[in-house]
Amino acid sequence: MYTDEDLNQAIEKKVFSPESVEAFRNMVSSSNGSPAVDEENFRLVGGFNDIFIVIACALLLFSSLWVVDLRK
């Protein structure tokens, strides 16, 4: 992402005109409400390997509960 300082230096070095930088800033500020392209979609179980992880976690949970109940 470009900072305001980067854009101001580009104006000073005459890489961009002040009008084009202002138009760019307006375009970016108007599009900030839209979702980003690289936004991550979170899924708890995303593939077949994750099923084994879920099964292992469930076995660990139930076995630890079983051990805790036996000690009481």
PDB file of N, CA and C in Angstrom:
ATOM      1  N   MET A   1       0.842  -1.169   0.000  1.00  0.00           N
ATOM      2  CA  MET A   1       0.000   0.000   0.000  1.00  0.00           C
ATOM      3  C   MET A   1       0.889   1.233   0.000  1.00  0.00           C
ATOM      4  N   TYR A   2       0.419   2.259  -0.649  1.00  0.00           N
ATOM      5  CA  TYR A   2       1.154   3.505  -0.719  1.00  0.00           C
ATOM      6  C   TYR A   2       0.750   4.404   0.439  1.00  0.00           C
ATOM      7  N   THR A   3       1.730   5.084   1.000  1.00  0.00           N
ATOM      8  CA  THR A   3       1.432   6.044   2.056  1.00  0.00           C
ATOM      9  C   THR A   3       1.256   7.425   1.437  1.00  0.00           C
ATOM     10  N   ASP A   4       0.724   8.340   2.234  1.00  0.00           N
ATOM     11  CA  ASP A   4       0.580   9.713   1.762  1.00  0.00           C
ATOM     12  C   ASP A   4       1.943  10.333   1.481  1.00  0.00           C
ATOM     13  N   GLU A   5       2.932   9.949   2.267  1.00  0.00           N
ATOM     14  CA  GLU A   5       4.282  10.474   2.054  1.00  0.00           C
ATOM     15  C   GLU A   5       4.830  10.022   0.700  1.00  0.00           C
ATOM     16  N   ASP A   6       4.587   8.757   0.340  1.00  0.00           N
ATOM     17  CA  ASP A   6       5.037   8.255  -0.963  1.00  0.00           C
ATOM     18  C   ASP A   6       4.380   9.028  -2.100  1.00  0.00           C
ATOM     19  N   LEU A   7       3.089   9.284  -1.966  1.00  0.00           N
ATOM     20  CA  LEU A   7       2.376  10.013  -3.011  1.00  0.00           C
ATOM     21  C   LEU A   7       2.847  11.463  -3.094  1.00  0.00           C
ATOM     22  N   ASN A   8       3.106  12.078  -1.940  1.00  0.00           N
ATOM     23  CA  ASN A   8       3.603  13.452  -1.955  1.00  0.00           C
ATOM     24  C   ASN A   8       4.989  13.545  -2.587  1.00  0.00           C
ATOM     25  N   GLN A   9       5.845  12.546  -2.336  1.00  0.00           N
ATOM     26  CA  GLN A   9       7.173  12.531  -2.968  1.00  0.00           C
ATOM     27  C   GLN A   9       7.049  12.336  -4.477  1.00  0.00           C
ATOM     28  N   ALA A  10       6.065  11.548  -4.902  1.00  0.00           N
ATOM     29  CA  ALA A  10       5.865  11.356  -6.337  1.00  0.00           C
ATOM     30  C   ALA A  10       5.408  12.652  -6.999  1.00  0.00           C
ATOM     31  N   ILE A  11       4.610  13.448  -6.280  1.00  0.00           N
ATOM     32  CA  ILE A  11       4.196  14.751  -6.813  1.00  0.00           C
ATOM     33  C   ILE A  11       5.398  15.682  -6.904  1.00  0.00           C
ATOM     34  N   GLU A  12       6.243  15.694  -5.866  1.00  0.00           N
ATOM     35  CA  GLU A  12       7.419  16.566  -5.850  1.00  0.00           C
ATOM     36  C   GLU A  12       8.390  16.223  -6.977  1.00  0.00           C
ATOM     37  N   LYS A  13       8.526  14.931  -7.279  1.00  0.00           N
ATOM     38  CA  LYS A  13       9.448  14.502  -8.338  1.00  0.00           C
ATOM     39  C   LYS A  13       8.783  14.499  -9.711  1.00  0.00           C
ATOM     40  N   LYS A  14       7.528  15.000  -9.749  1.00  0.00           N
ATOM     41  CA  LYS A  14       6.761  15.131 -10.990  1.00  0.00           C
ATOM     42  C   LYS A  14       6.525  13.796 -11.680  1.00  0.00           C
ATOM     43  N   VAL A  15       6.375  12.747 -10.877  1.00  0.00           N
ATOM     44  CA  VAL A  15       5.996  11.445 -11.418  1.00  0.00           C
ATOM     45  C   VAL A  15       4.499  11.439 -11.688  1.00  0.00           C
ATOM     46  N   PHE A  16       3.740  12.009 -10.751  1.00  0.00           N
ATOM     47  CA  PHE A  16       2.287  12.123 -10.886  1.00  0.00           C
ATOM     48  C   PHE A  16       1.898  13.585 -10.754  1.00  0.00           C
ATOM     49  N   SER A  17       0.783  13.931 -11.361  1.00  0.00           N
ATOM     50  CA  SER A  17       0.254  15.284 -11.176  1.00  0.00           C
ATOM     51  C   SER A  17      -0.562  15.325  -9.892  1.00  0.00           C
ATOM     52  N   PRO A  18      -0.681  16.473  -9.280  1.00  0.00           N
ATOM     53  CA  PRO A  18      -1.482  16.568  -8.053  1.00  0.00           C
ATOM     54  C   PRO A  18      -2.938  16.163  -8.269  1.00  0.00           C
ATOM     55  N   GLU A  19      -3.468  16.433  -9.467  1.00  0.00           N
ATOM     56  CA  GLU A  19      -4.851  16.063  -9.764  1.00  0.00           C
ATOM     57  C   GLU A  19      -5.029  14.552  -9.807  1.00  0.00           C
ATOM     58  N   SER A  20      -4.048  13.858 -10.405  1.00  0.00           N
ATOM     59  CA  SER A  20      -4.172  12.399 -10.493  1.00  0.00           C
ATOM     60  C   SER A  20      -4.025  11.751  -9.120  1.00  0.00           C
ATOM     61  N   VAL A  21      -3.175  12.315  -8.264  1.00  0.00           N
ATOM     62  CA  VAL A  21      -3.022  11.782  -6.906  1.00  0.00           C
ATOM     63  C   VAL A  21      -4.303  12.012  -6.111  1.00  0.00           C
ATOM     64  N   GLU A  22      -4.901  13.184  -6.264  1.00  0.00           N
ATOM     65  CA  GLU A  22      -6.153  13.467  -5.561  1.00  0.00           C
ATOM     66  C   GLU A  22      -7.264  12.549  -6.054  1.00  0.00           C
ATOM     67  N   ALA A  23      -7.309  12.292  -7.358  1.00  0.00           N
ATOM     68  CA  ALA A  23      -8.308  11.362  -7.903  1.00  0.00           C
ATOM     69  C   ALA A  23      -8.070   9.951  -7.368  1.00  0.00           C
ATOM     70  N   PHE A  24      -6.805   9.569  -7.245  1.00  0.00           N
ATOM     71  CA  PHE A  24      -6.480   8.248  -6.690  1.00  0.00           C
ATOM     72  C   PHE A  24      -6.910   8.147  -5.232  1.00  0.00           C
ATOM     73  N   ARG A  25      -6.651   9.186  -4.444  1.00  0.00           N
ATOM     74  CA  ARG A  25      -7.056   9.181  -3.036  1.00  0.00           C
ATOM     75  C   ARG A  25      -8.577   9.097  -2.903  1.00  0.00           C
ATOM     76  N   ASN A  26      -9.295   9.819  -3.755  1.00  0.00           N
ATOM     77  CA  ASN A  26     -10.758   9.744  -3.719  1.00  0.00           C
ATOM     78  C   ASN A  26     -11.256   8.356  -4.091  1.00  0.00           C
ATOM     79  N   MET A  27     -10.630   7.739  -5.072  1.00  0.00           N
ATOM     80  CA  MET A  27     -11.027   6.404  -5.496  1.00  0.00           C
ATOM     81  C   MET A  27     -10.783   5.389  -4.388  1.00  0.00           C
ATOM     82  N   VAL A  28      -9.638   5.481  -3.699  1.00  0.00           N
ATOM     83  CA  VAL A  28      -9.305   4.548  -2.626  1.00  0.00           C
ATOM     84  C   VAL A  28     -10.240   4.747  -1.443  1.00  0.00           C
ATOM     85  N   SER A  29     -10.526   5.992  -1.092  1.00  0.00           N
ATOM     86  CA  SER A  29     -11.405   6.242   0.055  1.00  0.00           C
ATOM     87  C   SER A  29     -12.833   5.797  -0.228  1.00  0.00           C
ATOM     88  N   SER A  30     -13.263   5.851  -1.481  1.00  0.00           N
ATOM     89  CA  SER A  30     -14.623   5.403  -1.795  1.00  0.00           C
ATOM     90  C   SER A  30     -14.722   3.886  -1.864  1.00  0.00           C
ATOM     91  N   SER A  31     -13.617   3.206  -2.110  1.00  0.00           N
ATOM     92  CA  SER A  31     -13.669   1.744  -2.220  1.00  0.00           C
ATOM     93  C   SER A  31     -13.279   1.041  -0.931  1.00  0.00           C
ATOM     94  N   ASN A  32     -13.011   1.767   0.159  1.00  0.00           N
ATOM     95  CA  ASN A  32     -12.620   1.140   1.419  1.00  0.00           C
ATOM     96  C   ASN A  32     -13.752   0.343   2.043  1.00  0.00           C
ATOM     97  N   GLY A  33     -14.990   0.629   1.714  1.00  0.00           N
ATOM     98  CA  GLY A  33     -16.111  -0.116   2.267  1.00  0.00           C
ATOM     99  C   GLY A  33     -16.300  -1.480   1.632  1.00  0.00           C
ATOM    100  N   SER A  34     -15.686  -1.717   0.498  1.00  0.00           N
ATOM    101  CA  SER A  34     -15.849  -2.998  -0.182  1.00  0.00           C
ATOM    102  C   SER A  34     -14.879  -4.019   0.391  1.00  0.00           C
ATOM    103  N   PRO A  35     -15.234  -5.311   0.333  1.00  0.00           N
ATOM    104  CA  PRO A  35     -14.340  -6.341   0.876  1.00  0.00           C
ATOM    105  C   PRO A  35     -13.050  -6.459   0.064  1.00  0.00           C
ATOM    106  N   ALA A  36     -11.990  -6.796   0.744  1.00  0.00           N
ATOM    107  CA  ALA A  36     -10.697  -6.957   0.089  1.00  0.00           C
ATOM    108  C   ALA A  36     -10.677  -8.250  -0.721  1.00  0.00           C
ATOM    109  N   VAL A  37      -9.870  -8.267  -1.759  1.00  0.00           N
ATOM    110  CA  VAL A  37      -9.803  -9.432  -2.637  1.00  0.00           C
ATOM    111  C   VAL A  37      -9.149 -10.607  -1.921  1.00  0.00           C
ATOM    112  N   ASP A  38      -8.138 -10.341  -1.110  1.00  0.00           N
ATOM    113  CA  ASP A  38      -7.402 -11.408  -0.458  1.00  0.00           C
ATOM    114  C   ASP A  38      -7.938 -11.721   0.934  1.00  0.00           C
ATOM    115  N   GLU A  39      -9.201 -11.426   1.172  1.00  0.00           N
ATOM    116  CA  GLU A  39      -9.799 -11.724   2.464  1.00  0.00           C
ATOM    117  C   GLU A  39      -9.904 -13.238   2.640  1.00  0.00           C
ATOM    118  N   GLU A  40      -9.547 -13.720   3.811  1.00  0.00           N
ATOM    119  CA  GLU A  40      -9.549 -15.157   4.063  1.00  0.00           C
ATOM    120  C   GLU A  40     -10.932 -15.606   4.507  1.00  0.00           C
ATOM    121  N   ASN A  41     -11.419 -16.668   3.885  1.00  0.00           N
ATOM    122  CA  ASN A  41     -12.676 -17.273   4.300  1.00  0.00           C
ATOM    123  C   ASN A  41     -12.362 -18.393   5.273  1.00  0.00           C
ATOM    124  N   PHE A  42     -12.783 -18.241   6.525  1.00  0.00           N
ATOM    125  CA  PHE A  42     -12.453 -19.198   7.563  1.00  0.00           C
ATOM    126  C   PHE A  42     -13.391 -20.387   7.485  1.00  0.00           C
ATOM    127  N   ARG A  43     -12.823 -21.585   7.426  1.00  0.00           N
ATOM    128  CA  ARG A  43     -13.598 -22.823   7.473  1.00  0.00           C
ATOM    129  C   ARG A  43     -12.987 -23.703   8.551  1.00  0.00           C
ATOM    130  N   LEU A  44     -13.828 -24.244   9.422  1.00  0.00           N
ATOM    131  CA  LEU A  44     -13.316 -25.068  10.509  1.00  0.00           C
ATOM    132  C   LEU A  44     -12.737 -26.367   9.969  1.00  0.00           C
ATOM    133  N   VAL A  45     -13.478 -27.061   9.123  1.00  0.00           N
ATOM    134  CA  VAL A  45     -12.995 -28.294   8.503  1.00  0.00           C
ATOM    135  C   VAL A  45     -12.936 -28.029   7.008  1.00  0.00           C
ATOM    136  N   GLY A  46     -11.729 -27.920   6.468  1.00  0.00           N
ATOM    137  CA  GLY A  46     -11.577 -27.531   5.077  1.00  0.00           C
ATOM    138  C   GLY A  46     -11.228 -28.657   4.138  1.00  0.00           C
ATOM    139  N   GLY A  47     -10.714 -29.758   4.642  1.00  0.00           N
ATOM    140  CA  GLY A  47     -10.317 -30.846   3.771  1.00  0.00           C
ATOM    141  C   GLY A  47     -10.430 -32.179   4.478  1.00  0.00           C
ATOM    142  N   PHE A  48     -10.085 -33.230   3.755  1.00  0.00           N
ATOM    143  CA  PHE A  48     -10.232 -34.574   4.301  1.00  0.00           C
ATOM    144  C   PHE A  48      -9.256 -34.810   5.448  1.00  0.00           C
ATOM    145  N   ASN A  49      -8.064 -34.229   5.395  1.00  0.00           N
ATOM    146  CA  ASN A  49      -7.097 -34.403   6.488  1.00  0.00           C
ATOM    147  C   ASN A  49      -7.584 -33.785   7.785  1.00  0.00           C
ATOM    148  N   ASP A  50      -8.367 -32.728   7.672  1.00  0.00           N
ATOM    149  CA  ASP A  50      -8.895 -32.085   8.870  1.00  0.00           C
ATOM    150  C   ASP A  50      -9.881 -32.979   9.609  1.00  0.00           C
ATOM    151  N   ILE A  51     -10.507 -33.900   8.901  1.00  0.00           N
ATOM    152  CA  ILE A  51     -11.439 -34.834   9.548  1.00  0.00           C
ATOM    153  C   ILE A  51     -10.687 -35.694  10.560  1.00  0.00           C
ATOM    154  N   PHE A  52      -9.487 -36.127  10.219  1.00  0.00           N
ATOM    155  CA  PHE A  52      -8.688 -36.917  11.153  1.00  0.00           C
ATOM    156  C   PHE A  52      -8.310 -36.091  12.381  1.00  0.00           C
ATOM    157  N   ILE A  53      -8.019 -34.826  12.187  1.00  0.00           N
ATOM    158  CA  ILE A  53      -7.698 -33.950  13.313  1.00  0.00           C
ATOM    159  C   ILE A  53      -8.910 -33.792  14.219  1.00  0.00           C
ATOM    160  N   VAL A  54     -10.081 -33.639  13.646  1.00  0.00           N
ATOM    161  CA  VAL A  54     -11.300 -33.502  14.443  1.00  0.00           C
ATOM    162  C   VAL A  54     -11.572 -34.787  15.223  1.00  0.00           C
ATOM    163  N   ILE A  55     -11.379 -35.937  14.591  1.00  0.00           N
ATOM    164  CA  ILE A  55     -11.589 -37.218  15.268  1.00  0.00           C
ATOM    165  C   ILE A  55     -10.589 -37.372  16.421  1.00  0.00           C
ATOM    166  N   ALA A  56      -9.332 -37.016  16.188  1.00  0.00           N
ATOM    167  CA  ALA A  56      -8.313 -37.117  17.240  1.00  0.00           C
ATOM    168  C   ALA A  56      -8.630 -36.177  18.402  1.00  0.00           C
ATOM    169  N   CYS A  57      -9.096 -34.978  18.113  1.00  0.00           N
ATOM    170  CA  CYS A  57      -9.464 -34.036  19.185  1.00  0.00           C
ATOM    171  C   CYS A  57     -10.650 -34.565  19.977  1.00  0.00           C
ATOM    172  N   ALA A  58     -11.618 -35.155  19.287  1.00  0.00           N
ATOM    173  CA  ALA A  58     -12.785 -35.709  19.982  1.00  0.00           C
ATOM    174  C   ALA A  58     -12.379 -36.886  20.867  1.00  0.00           C
ATOM    175  N   LEU A  59     -11.506 -37.762  20.380  1.00  0.00           N
ATOM    176  CA  LEU A  59     -11.031 -38.883  21.190  1.00  0.00           C
ATOM    177  C   LEU A  59     -10.272 -38.384  22.418  1.00  0.00           C
ATOM    178  N   LEU A  60      -9.444 -37.387  22.239  1.00  0.00           N
ATOM    179  CA  LEU A  60      -8.699 -36.825  23.358  1.00  0.00           C
ATOM    180  C   LEU A  60      -9.647 -36.207  24.386  1.00  0.00           C
ATOM    181  N   LEU A  61     -10.649 -35.491  23.921  1.00  0.00           N
ATOM    182  CA  LEU A  61     -11.601 -34.854  24.825  1.00  0.00           C
ATOM    183  C   LEU A  61     -12.383 -35.896  25.617  1.00  0.00           C
ATOM    184  N   PHE A  62     -12.935 -36.892  24.934  1.00  0.00           N
ATOM    185  CA  PHE A  62     -13.744 -37.901  25.614  1.00  0.00           C
ATOM    186  C   PHE A  62     -12.904 -38.783  26.533  1.00  0.00           C
ATOM    187  N   SER A  63     -11.670 -39.084  26.129  1.00  0.00           N
ATOM    188  CA  SER A  63     -10.831 -39.897  27.004  1.00  0.00           C
ATOM    189  C   SER A  63     -10.397 -39.114  28.242  1.00  0.00           C
ATOM    190  N   SER A  64     -10.126 -37.827  28.092  1.00  0.00           N
ATOM    191  CA  SER A  64      -9.754 -37.036  29.269  1.00  0.00           C
ATOM    192  C   SER A  64     -10.942 -36.865  30.206  1.00  0.00           C
ATOM    193  N   LEU A  65     -12.142 -36.721  29.658  1.00  0.00           N
ATOM    194  CA  LEU A  65     -13.334 -36.657  30.505  1.00  0.00           C
ATOM    195  C   LEU A  65     -13.553 -37.977  31.228  1.00  0.00           C
ATOM    196  N   TRP A  66     -13.288 -39.081  30.568  1.00  0.00           N
ATOM    197  CA  TRP A  66     -13.449 -40.410  31.168  1.00  0.00           C
ATOM    198  C   TRP A  66     -12.460 -40.595  32.320  1.00  0.00           C
ATOM    199  N   VAL A  67     -11.216 -40.145  32.133  1.00  0.00           N
ATOM    200  CA  VAL A  67     -10.198 -40.254  33.180  1.00  0.00           C
ATOM    201  C   VAL A  67     -10.573 -39.356  34.364  1.00  0.00           C
ATOM    202  N   VAL A  68     -11.064 -38.188  34.132  1.00  0.00           N
ATOM    203  CA  VAL A  68     -11.445 -37.285  35.211  1.00  0.00           C
ATOM    204  C   VAL A  68     -12.623 -37.859  35.993  1.00  0.00           C
ATOM    205  N   ASP A  69     -13.579 -38.481  35.323  1.00  0.00           N
ATOM    206  CA  ASP A  69     -14.732 -39.068  36.015  1.00  0.00           C
ATOM    207  C   ASP A  69     -14.325 -40.267  36.842  1.00  0.00           C
ATOM    208  N   LEU A  70     -13.308 -41.045  36.447  1.00  0.00           N
ATOM    209  CA  LEU A  70     -12.890 -42.215  37.196  1.00  0.00           C
ATOM    210  C   LEU A  70     -12.194 -41.826  38.493  1.00  0.00           C
ATOM    211  N   ARG A  71     -11.546 -40.705  38.534  1.00  0.00           N
ATOM    212  CA  ARG A  71     -10.801 -40.290  39.703  1.00  0.00           C
ATOM    213  C   ARG A  71     -11.694 -39.709  40.798  1.00  0.00           C
ATOM    214  N   LYS A  72     -12.938 -39.415  40.474  1.00  0.00           N
ATOM    215  CA  LYS A  72     -13.839 -38.834  41.487  1.00  0.00           C
ATOM    216  C   LYS A  72     -14.431 -39.875  42.376  1.00  0.00           C
TER     217      LYS A  72
END
